[in-house]
Amino acid sequence: MHAFSHTKTDHTVRVDGKFFCQADHYWPLRGLAYGPLVNRKTPTGFAPEAQTRADFEQIRDAGVNTLRVYEVPPMWFMDLAEEKALKLWIDIPWNQQHLFLENATEQRLLRKRMALTLQAFKAHPALMAICIGNEIPSELIRWQGVKKVTCFLDELADQVHQIHPQVLCTYGNYPPTEYLQPKEIDFVTFNIYLHDPACLDRYLARLQLIANGKPLVVGEFGMDTLSEGKEAQATYLKDQLRVMDQNACAGSVVFSFTDEWYKDGRIVSDWAFGVTHADRTPKPSFEALRSHYDSEQSVLTNVPLVSVIVAAHNGGKTLTACLKSLETLDYPNYEVLVINDGSTDDTLAIAASFSSVTCIDLGSNRGLSAARNAGIKAAKGAIVAFTDADCQADARWLHYLVASFEKHDWSAVGGPNLLPRGDGPVAAAVMMTPGGPSHVMLSDQIAEHIPGCNMAFRSEALKKVGGFDPQFRVAGDDVDLCWRLLKRSMVIGFAPGAFVWHHRRPTIAAFVGQQLGYGRAESLLCRKFPSMFNMQGDHVWRGRIYDTRPQEHALHIPKVYHGLYGMGAFQPLYGLPPSRLSALLTSVDYHLQTTLPLLIAGTGFPWLAGLACINLVITILVAGANGFHAPITSKRRRWWSRGLLMGLYLLQPFSRSFARLEQWMCMRGTGNPSKGRLEALSRTYAGDRLDKAVFWNIKDTGRPAFFALLKSRLAKAGWHVSLNNAWATYDAWMPGGWCFDLQIHSVEEFFKDPGRCVSLRTQPVPTFMAHTAWLGLLGLTIGLCGIMGLTGWYLAILVILWATSWFAYRQLRQKLLAKCLAELIETAETLDWSLLTTEDNMAKKDEEGA
């Protein structure tokens, strides 16, 4: 299933996600570099027409469908290529070995030449791609500036698109300038001459992350037969092509067709990279090339059964397209299960209309995690894959997922999710905004997180971790599952070729609603994995987030390893850790605890109100800078896109932090213990401390059983209890009200007599709202002092205000401890634990000592 469609007679090559397509069918780029050659009649860099015709017939016999030429060809050459069903990838030559940015005249001449060349072609059907440059020397880029060179290349690419929107555009990059990443090109090209297949495999994984949502093409690769030998070249080609297929490259260009190579006014005789000799006699590598292309080799050796699960709740608008894409997957052994999670639209009817789909109706809305768990229970496959109802899978999706499981001992594998071409400019802006579903990478191949719209697991791995946590009803289930896998030392991999098309939210309201759901999920995740969040409540990823938005804050300057004198063979870009400044400044928490107290205090001291206004202005400027630097391409950009991005950069963290607070407030309910519980507390525990209880346990019932029972009992009474997550020093946590949370600690003491003492201690912890109220009260005090001064009755009023606050604080604390202790006592009595007073406890210890 592709993100666009066109007529059957249209043979234009288009980008289709991470690959190319022609007439709605997958089209692998199988290229050969052709020329420059010797033509003694005309200095065009091309052979005479008769020789060219013979070359084209030989090239087609090898299964090649694309020629990369380094000079602008004459029209007869292009017509002949069309006749022989060959596509042309044309490099536009220019003085890229010079300091071109320092010569404005040369830049204008280049743009004019490129425009005249493109207009002369008149969208010729043989023209596949224009290469706007090839291997600009790294020292020239370092001298002129990476950003300036990148902007210049983007201008050239934009010019190509304006003249011929259907023609693809690329830049021929290479490892010494890996950091050069134009955003306007249609596919990413790297010329790579790595002879070791293992090294190539690792480097292609890195380049796939650089290419991100664009196709990756190896623009040149080859081996010199003069130094390495003809048989070595043949073996090399077979191994390299296999590795490129495994790493989901959209195509490659072998350098070159023939040993005849004319460059800089002379015939090159000290290299022989051709798959044929200068007289066109084939080398063994020519046959290796033909054998590889003719065999249509699959990267799979086994095809285990895969269960594809689609959990849907009111997904009728997009479910049809989703299931149609799953019907046409290029994989022979899979099943599709649709879990209808209490939908009120036509989701169930749509799923039932597909005969190849197994539909499971849950009856009521139980949440995303429960729906996916129902799918896992019904799945028969050794691999369980998940996607969403608003996604469309690429035809080779399962192909690359399964290949990754076969190649590596991974427990889970995920892939990219790309924006469909049909989505509008609002969805494109949403794609550039942080907070969307994206993969988080620990290395070039190992992930910390894979998004729920594109993830697959070994069935035994899902069983080991118990599936999804049902408390995550809308979002956060994928993050929770990934972290639990990592906690068990399982490995999550990444397959760049296994992509799905994923619709982003088409309106601002829908985007805000999505972020609110994510914020609520973060609040639950924070309680379960406190070490994975900072004090602000944001994720603290160990890896790097990969999506189409900028990887660094607008004020951050990434570092490039250039090597000694700028001559490093591999010059990667190293980004700084993701900045938390934007999320901090635009969060509700931050402004409640800084801006609000300053505004209150500003009633007495106006300069403090000025600081609050400056705080707000800085927030707007930071969001604006991020929105301005977002790399949105010209094809998806409108005149208002930058303004929308600035607004989204404000709304996204604000919405999430608001939702976290909302979720926190929903968890404030503690219920009320029964009158009998409070009477039991006052009868058996009068005069003792309310923050500690000791029980005598003569049965083999440990603390885990006690806390499990406590959680189930208190859930019915309105208490939201979270049990130990292996990172905390306490054993249970519960929200105790607006002012306090409660941490429950426990310990066991063993005695000679059968039985043991279990001590429970409750520790109140001030909540965010308590801190905010304290800061607000401090701001009010400062404001009153500024207005009234610290004399007479005004001072008495302030003393009474603070004393009242302290008294209320103590009363709330004691009342909460009494409620909690009553619940602990009744839970313990259910397990036949007997409450010990302080005297009983001391007597036990004295007896043990004697």
Short mmCIF file of N, CA and C in Angstrom, two decimals, residues 666-800:
data_model
loop_
_atom_site.label_atom_id
_atom_site.label_comp_id
_atom_site.label_asym_id
_atom_site.label_seq_id
_atom_site.Cartn_x
_atom_site.Cartn_y
_atom_site.Cartn_z
N CYS A 666 -6.69 13.70 39.74
CA CYS A 666 -7.66 12.61 39.72
C CYS A 666 -7.29 11.52 40.72
N MET A 667 -6.01 11.43 41.04
CA MET A 667 -5.55 10.41 41.97
C MET A 667 -5.59 10.89 43.41
N ARG A 668 -6.12 12.10 43.63
CA ARG A 668 -6.11 12.64 44.99
C ARG A 668 -7.14 11.99 45.89
N GLY A 669 -8.20 11.42 45.29
CA GLY A 669 -9.25 10.85 46.12
C GLY A 669 -8.72 9.74 47.00
N THR A 670 -9.02 9.79 48.29
CA THR A 670 -8.52 8.78 49.22
C THR A 670 -9.63 7.99 49.86
N GLY A 671 -10.88 8.34 49.56
CA GLY A 671 -11.96 7.64 50.23
C GLY A 671 -12.00 7.99 51.71
N ASN A 672 -12.99 7.48 52.39
CA ASN A 672 -13.12 7.72 53.82
C ASN A 672 -13.23 6.39 54.54
N PRO A 673 -12.38 6.14 55.51
CA PRO A 673 -12.51 4.89 56.26
C PRO A 673 -13.82 4.85 57.03
N SER A 674 -14.31 3.65 57.24
CA SER A 674 -15.58 3.52 57.94
C SER A 674 -15.45 3.97 59.39
N LYS A 675 -16.59 4.26 59.97
CA LYS A 675 -16.59 4.68 61.37
C LYS A 675 -16.03 3.59 62.27
N GLY A 676 -16.30 2.34 61.89
CA GLY A 676 -15.79 1.23 62.68
C GLY A 676 -14.27 1.16 62.65
N ARG A 677 -13.68 1.48 61.51
CA ARG A 677 -12.22 1.46 61.41
C ARG A 677 -11.60 2.51 62.31
N LEU A 678 -12.19 3.72 62.30
CA LEU A 678 -11.65 4.79 63.13
C LEU A 678 -11.84 4.47 64.62
N GLU A 679 -12.98 3.83 64.95
CA GLU A 679 -13.19 3.46 66.34
C GLU A 679 -12.17 2.40 66.78
N ALA A 680 -11.90 1.45 65.87
CA ALA A 680 -10.89 0.43 66.19
C ALA A 680 -9.53 1.06 66.39
N LEU A 681 -9.25 2.07 65.60
CA LEU A 681 -7.97 2.75 65.73
C LEU A 681 -7.88 3.45 67.08
N SER A 682 -8.92 4.19 67.46
CA SER A 682 -8.87 4.94 68.72
C SER A 682 -8.89 4.00 69.92
N ARG A 683 -9.53 2.81 69.75
CA ARG A 683 -9.63 1.87 70.87
C ARG A 683 -8.31 1.13 71.12
N THR A 684 -7.65 0.72 70.04
CA THR A 684 -6.45 -0.11 70.20
C THR A 684 -5.15 0.66 70.11
N TYR A 685 -5.23 1.87 69.63
CA TYR A 685 -3.98 2.56 69.37
C TYR A 685 -3.96 3.96 69.95
N ALA A 686 -4.84 4.21 70.92
CA ALA A 686 -4.92 5.54 71.49
C ALA A 686 -3.63 5.87 72.21
N GLY A 687 -3.19 7.10 72.03
CA GLY A 687 -2.01 7.59 72.71
C GLY A 687 -0.71 7.24 72.03
N ASP A 688 -0.72 6.33 71.02
CA ASP A 688 0.51 5.98 70.34
C ASP A 688 0.68 6.83 69.08
N ARG A 689 1.85 6.75 68.49
CA ARG A 689 2.12 7.50 67.25
C ARG A 689 1.25 6.98 66.12
N LEU A 690 0.79 7.90 65.25
CA LEU A 690 -0.09 7.52 64.15
C LEU A 690 0.66 7.19 62.88
N ASP A 691 1.97 7.28 62.88
CA ASP A 691 2.71 7.02 61.65
C ASP A 691 3.40 5.66 61.67
N LYS A 692 3.12 4.81 62.67
CA LYS A 692 3.79 3.52 62.75
C LYS A 692 2.86 2.50 63.41
N ALA A 693 2.92 1.27 62.86
CA ALA A 693 2.16 0.18 63.45
C ALA A 693 3.00 -1.09 63.38
N VAL A 694 2.88 -1.93 64.43
CA VAL A 694 3.62 -3.19 64.50
C VAL A 694 2.63 -4.32 64.66
N PHE A 695 2.81 -5.39 63.86
CA PHE A 695 1.89 -6.52 63.88
C PHE A 695 2.66 -7.81 64.15
N TRP A 696 1.96 -8.74 64.82
CA TRP A 696 2.52 -10.06 65.08
C TRP A 696 1.94 -11.03 64.06
N ASN A 697 2.84 -11.67 63.29
CA ASN A 697 2.44 -12.54 62.19
C ASN A 697 2.91 -13.95 62.50
N ILE A 698 1.96 -14.85 62.76
CA ILE A 698 2.32 -16.24 63.07
C ILE A 698 2.10 -17.14 61.86
N LYS A 699 1.60 -16.59 60.76
CA LYS A 699 1.38 -17.37 59.55
C LYS A 699 2.45 -17.03 58.52
N ASP A 700 2.59 -17.88 57.56
CA ASP A 700 3.61 -17.67 56.53
C ASP A 700 3.04 -16.74 55.44
N THR A 701 2.69 -15.57 55.84
CA THR A 701 2.16 -14.55 54.93
C THR A 701 3.11 -13.38 54.93
N GLY A 702 3.85 -13.21 53.86
CA GLY A 702 4.87 -12.17 53.82
C GLY A 702 4.34 -10.80 53.44
N ARG A 703 5.25 -9.87 53.39
CA ARG A 703 4.87 -8.49 53.05
C ARG A 703 4.32 -8.35 51.63
N PRO A 704 4.84 -9.06 50.60
CA PRO A 704 4.25 -8.91 49.26
C PRO A 704 2.76 -9.23 49.25
N ALA A 705 2.36 -10.29 49.97
CA ALA A 705 0.93 -10.64 50.02
C ALA A 705 0.14 -9.54 50.73
N PHE A 706 0.72 -8.97 51.78
CA PHE A 706 0.03 -7.90 52.50
C PHE A 706 -0.22 -6.70 51.59
N PHE A 707 0.82 -6.28 50.87
CA PHE A 707 0.67 -5.09 50.03
C PHE A 707 -0.23 -5.34 48.82
N ALA A 708 -0.23 -6.57 48.29
CA ALA A 708 -1.15 -6.89 47.21
C ALA A 708 -2.59 -6.79 47.69
N LEU A 709 -2.87 -7.31 48.90
CA LEU A 709 -4.21 -7.21 49.47
C LEU A 709 -4.56 -5.75 49.77
N LEU A 710 -3.59 -5.01 50.29
CA LEU A 710 -3.82 -3.60 50.59
C LEU A 710 -4.22 -2.83 49.32
N LYS A 711 -3.53 -3.10 48.23
CA LYS A 711 -3.83 -2.39 46.99
C LYS A 711 -5.24 -2.70 46.50
N SER A 712 -5.61 -3.98 46.51
CA SER A 712 -6.95 -4.35 46.03
C SER A 712 -8.05 -3.80 46.92
N ARG A 713 -7.83 -3.80 48.23
CA ARG A 713 -8.84 -3.28 49.15
C ARG A 713 -9.00 -1.77 49.00
N LEU A 714 -7.87 -1.06 48.94
CA LEU A 714 -7.95 0.39 48.90
C LEU A 714 -8.43 0.90 47.55
N ALA A 715 -8.22 0.11 46.50
CA ALA A 715 -8.73 0.52 45.19
C ALA A 715 -10.25 0.63 45.23
N LYS A 716 -10.90 -0.28 45.94
CA LYS A 716 -12.35 -0.23 46.07
C LYS A 716 -12.80 0.97 46.91
N ALA A 717 -11.94 1.40 47.84
CA ALA A 717 -12.29 2.52 48.72
C ALA A 717 -11.88 3.86 48.14
N GLY A 718 -11.23 3.88 46.94
CA GLY A 718 -10.86 5.14 46.32
C GLY A 718 -9.42 5.54 46.49
N TRP A 719 -8.61 4.66 47.08
CA TRP A 719 -7.19 4.96 47.24
C TRP A 719 -6.44 4.39 46.05
N HIS A 720 -5.61 5.18 45.41
CA HIS A 720 -4.82 4.74 44.28
C HIS A 720 -3.42 4.38 44.78
N VAL A 721 -3.17 3.09 44.91
CA VAL A 721 -1.93 2.61 45.51
C VAL A 721 -0.99 2.10 44.42
N SER A 722 0.28 2.50 44.49
CA SER A 722 1.31 1.96 43.61
C SER A 722 2.29 1.18 44.47
N LEU A 723 2.59 -0.05 44.06
CA LEU A 723 3.49 -0.89 44.83
C LEU A 723 4.93 -0.66 44.41
N ASN A 724 5.86 -1.27 45.16
CA ASN A 724 7.29 -1.07 44.93
C ASN A 724 7.67 -1.35 43.48
N ASN A 725 8.51 -0.48 42.90
CA ASN A 725 8.92 -0.64 41.50
C ASN A 725 10.38 -1.04 41.38
N ALA A 726 10.97 -1.52 42.47
CA ALA A 726 12.36 -1.99 42.50
C ALA A 726 13.39 -0.87 42.49
N TRP A 727 12.95 0.39 42.40
CA TRP A 727 13.89 1.51 42.41
C TRP A 727 13.72 2.35 43.68
N ALA A 728 12.58 2.26 44.32
CA ALA A 728 12.29 3.15 45.44
C ALA A 728 12.71 2.52 46.76
N THR A 729 12.85 3.36 47.77
CA THR A 729 13.21 2.88 49.12
C THR A 729 11.97 2.51 49.92
N TYR A 730 10.78 2.81 49.39
CA TYR A 730 9.54 2.48 50.09
C TYR A 730 8.87 1.31 49.37
N ASP A 731 7.85 0.73 50.02
CA ASP A 731 7.19 -0.46 49.48
C ASP A 731 5.85 -0.15 48.82
N ALA A 732 5.24 0.96 49.15
CA ALA A 732 3.98 1.35 48.53
C ALA A 732 3.86 2.86 48.58
N TRP A 733 3.15 3.37 47.59
CA TRP A 733 2.93 4.81 47.52
C TRP A 733 1.46 5.04 47.25
N MET A 734 0.90 6.07 47.89
CA MET A 734 -0.49 6.43 47.62
C MET A 734 -0.66 7.93 47.77
N PRO A 735 -1.50 8.51 46.90
CA PRO A 735 -1.80 9.93 47.05
C PRO A 735 -2.75 10.13 48.22
N GLY A 736 -2.35 10.95 49.14
CA GLY A 736 -3.14 11.10 50.35
C GLY A 736 -4.02 12.33 50.40
N GLY A 737 -4.04 13.13 49.36
CA GLY A 737 -4.82 14.35 49.36
C GLY A 737 -4.07 15.44 48.62
N TRP A 738 -4.59 16.65 48.71
CA TRP A 738 -3.98 17.76 47.99
C TRP A 738 -2.63 18.17 48.58
N CYS A 739 -2.45 17.92 49.85
CA CYS A 739 -1.24 18.41 50.51
C CYS A 739 -0.14 17.36 50.64
N PHE A 740 -0.54 16.08 50.74
CA PHE A 740 0.46 15.06 51.04
C PHE A 740 0.28 13.83 50.14
N ASP A 741 1.40 13.20 49.85
CA ASP A 741 1.44 11.82 49.39
C ASP A 741 1.98 10.98 50.55
N LEU A 742 1.68 9.70 50.49
CA LEU A 742 2.12 8.81 51.57
C LEU A 742 3.06 7.75 51.02
N GLN A 743 4.17 7.57 51.68
CA GLN A 743 5.09 6.48 51.39
C GLN A 743 5.03 5.50 52.55
N ILE A 744 4.83 4.23 52.23
CA ILE A 744 4.71 3.21 53.26
C ILE A 744 5.95 2.33 53.23
N HIS A 745 6.63 2.26 54.35
CA HIS A 745 7.83 1.44 54.51
C HIS A 745 7.49 0.23 55.38
N SER A 746 8.22 -0.85 55.19
CA SER A 746 7.95 -2.04 56.00
C SER A 746 9.25 -2.78 56.28
N VAL A 747 9.23 -3.56 57.39
CA VAL A 747 10.38 -4.39 57.75
C VAL A 747 9.87 -5.54 58.62
N GLU A 748 10.58 -6.66 58.57
CA GLU A 748 10.20 -7.82 59.36
C GLU A 748 11.31 -8.15 60.36
N GLU A 749 10.91 -8.57 61.57
CA GLU A 749 11.83 -9.03 62.60
C GLU A 749 11.45 -10.46 62.99
N PHE A 750 12.42 -11.35 62.96
CA PHE A 750 12.17 -12.76 63.26
C PHE A 750 12.61 -13.07 64.70
N PHE A 751 11.79 -13.88 65.41
CA PHE A 751 12.05 -14.25 66.79
C PHE A 751 12.19 -15.77 66.91
N LYS A 752 12.59 -16.22 68.09
CA LYS A 752 12.77 -17.64 68.31
C LYS A 752 11.45 -18.39 68.23
N ASP A 753 10.44 -17.81 68.86
CA ASP A 753 9.12 -18.43 68.78
C ASP A 753 8.60 -18.34 67.35
N PRO A 754 7.77 -19.27 66.94
CA PRO A 754 7.17 -19.17 65.61
C PRO A 754 6.45 -17.83 65.45
N GLY A 755 6.75 -17.18 64.41
CA GLY A 755 6.14 -15.88 64.19
C GLY A 755 7.17 -14.80 63.95
N ARG A 756 6.69 -13.65 63.58
CA ARG A 756 7.57 -12.54 63.27
C ARG A 756 6.80 -11.24 63.45
N CYS A 757 7.55 -10.18 63.71
CA CYS A 757 6.98 -8.84 63.81
C CYS A 757 7.12 -8.13 62.48
N VAL A 758 6.03 -7.53 62.04
CA VAL A 758 6.04 -6.74 60.82
C VAL A 758 5.76 -5.29 61.20
N SER A 759 6.72 -4.42 60.94
CA SER A 759 6.56 -3.00 61.26
C SER A 759 6.24 -2.23 59.98
N LEU A 760 5.24 -1.37 60.06
CA LEU A 760 4.84 -0.52 58.95
C LEU A 760 4.96 0.93 59.37
N ARG A 761 5.58 1.73 58.54
CA ARG A 761 5.73 3.16 58.82
C ARG A 761 5.23 3.97 57.63
N THR A 762 4.41 4.97 57.91
CA THR A 762 3.91 5.87 56.86
C THR A 762 4.63 7.20 56.97
N GLN A 763 5.07 7.69 55.82
CA GLN A 763 5.82 8.95 55.78
C GLN A 763 5.12 9.92 54.83
N PRO A 764 4.50 10.99 55.37
CA PRO A 764 3.87 11.98 54.49
C PRO A 764 4.93 12.80 53.73
N VAL A 765 4.68 13.02 52.46
CA VAL A 765 5.58 13.81 51.62
C VAL A 765 4.77 14.94 51.01
N PRO A 766 5.18 16.20 51.19
CA PRO A 766 4.43 17.32 50.60
C PRO A 766 4.31 17.18 49.09
N THR A 767 3.13 17.48 48.56
CA THR A 767 2.86 17.35 47.13
C THR A 767 3.30 18.59 46.38
N PHE A 768 3.21 18.50 45.05
CA PHE A 768 3.50 19.66 44.21
C PHE A 768 2.58 20.83 44.58
N MET A 769 1.30 20.52 44.82
CA MET A 769 0.37 21.59 45.16
C MET A 769 0.72 22.23 46.48
N ALA A 770 1.23 21.45 47.42
CA ALA A 770 1.64 22.02 48.71
C ALA A 770 2.82 22.97 48.51
N HIS A 771 3.78 22.56 47.69
CA HIS A 771 4.91 23.45 47.41
C HIS A 771 4.44 24.72 46.71
N THR A 772 3.52 24.56 45.74
CA THR A 772 3.00 25.72 45.03
C THR A 772 2.26 26.66 45.97
N ALA A 773 1.45 26.09 46.86
CA ALA A 773 0.72 26.92 47.82
C ALA A 773 1.69 27.66 48.74
N TRP A 774 2.76 26.97 49.13
CA TRP A 774 3.74 27.63 50.01
C TRP A 774 4.42 28.79 49.28
N LEU A 775 4.79 28.56 48.02
CA LEU A 775 5.41 29.64 47.24
C LEU A 775 4.43 30.78 47.01
N GLY A 776 3.15 30.43 46.77
CA GLY A 776 2.14 31.48 46.62
C GLY A 776 1.95 32.29 47.89
N LEU A 777 1.94 31.59 49.01
CA LEU A 777 1.82 32.28 50.30
C LEU A 777 3.03 33.17 50.55
N LEU A 778 4.20 32.70 50.14
CA LEU A 778 5.40 33.52 50.29
C LEU A 778 5.30 34.77 49.41
N GLY A 779 4.80 34.58 48.18
CA GLY A 779 4.62 35.74 47.30
C GLY A 779 3.61 36.72 47.87
N LEU A 780 2.51 36.19 48.45
CA LEU A 780 1.50 37.07 49.07
C LEU A 780 2.10 37.83 50.24
N THR A 781 2.92 37.14 51.04
CA THR A 781 3.56 37.81 52.18
C THR A 781 4.46 38.94 51.71
N ILE A 782 5.25 38.66 50.67
CA ILE A 782 6.14 39.71 50.14
C ILE A 782 5.33 40.88 49.61
N GLY A 783 4.22 40.56 48.90
CA GLY A 783 3.38 41.64 48.38
C GLY A 783 2.76 42.49 49.47
N LEU A 784 2.25 41.81 50.52
CA LEU A 784 1.66 42.56 51.63
C LEU A 784 2.71 43.41 52.35
N CYS A 785 3.90 42.84 52.46
CA CYS A 785 4.97 43.62 53.10
C CYS A 785 5.28 44.87 52.28
N GLY A 786 5.26 44.71 50.95
CA GLY A 786 5.54 45.86 50.12
C GLY A 786 4.47 46.92 50.21
N ILE A 787 3.21 46.50 50.41
CA ILE A 787 2.11 47.46 50.46
C ILE A 787 1.95 48.06 51.85
N MET A 788 2.00 47.19 52.87
CA MET A 788 1.66 47.62 54.21
C MET A 788 2.86 47.85 55.13
N GLY A 789 3.97 47.22 54.82
CA GLY A 789 5.12 47.31 55.70
C GLY A 789 5.05 46.26 56.80
N LEU A 790 6.02 46.28 57.69
CA LEU A 790 6.10 45.29 58.77
C LEU A 790 5.92 45.97 60.13
N THR A 791 4.88 46.74 60.25
CA THR A 791 4.63 47.45 61.51
C THR A 791 3.20 47.24 61.96
N GLY A 792 2.99 47.38 63.23
CA GLY A 792 1.66 47.40 63.82
C GLY A 792 0.84 46.17 63.51
N TRP A 793 -0.43 46.45 63.17
CA TRP A 793 -1.38 45.37 62.92
C TRP A 793 -1.00 44.53 61.70
N TYR A 794 -0.31 45.16 60.75
CA TYR A 794 0.06 44.40 59.55
C TYR A 794 0.96 43.23 59.91
N LEU A 795 1.89 43.46 60.81
CA LEU A 795 2.77 42.38 61.23
C LEU A 795 1.98 41.29 61.96
N ALA A 796 1.01 41.70 62.77
CA ALA A 796 0.18 40.73 63.49
C ALA A 796 -0.64 39.88 62.50
N ILE A 797 -1.15 40.54 61.45
CA ILE A 797 -1.93 39.80 60.44
C ILE A 797 -1.07 38.72 59.78
N LEU A 798 0.17 39.08 59.45
CA LEU A 798 1.06 38.11 58.80
C LEU A 798 1.38 36.96 59.73
N VAL A 799 1.61 37.26 61.01
CA VAL A 799 1.90 36.20 61.98
C VAL A 799 0.71 35.26 62.10
N ILE A 800 -0.50 35.83 62.18
CA ILE A 800 -1.71 34.99 62.29
C ILE A 800 -1.88 34.15 61.03
#
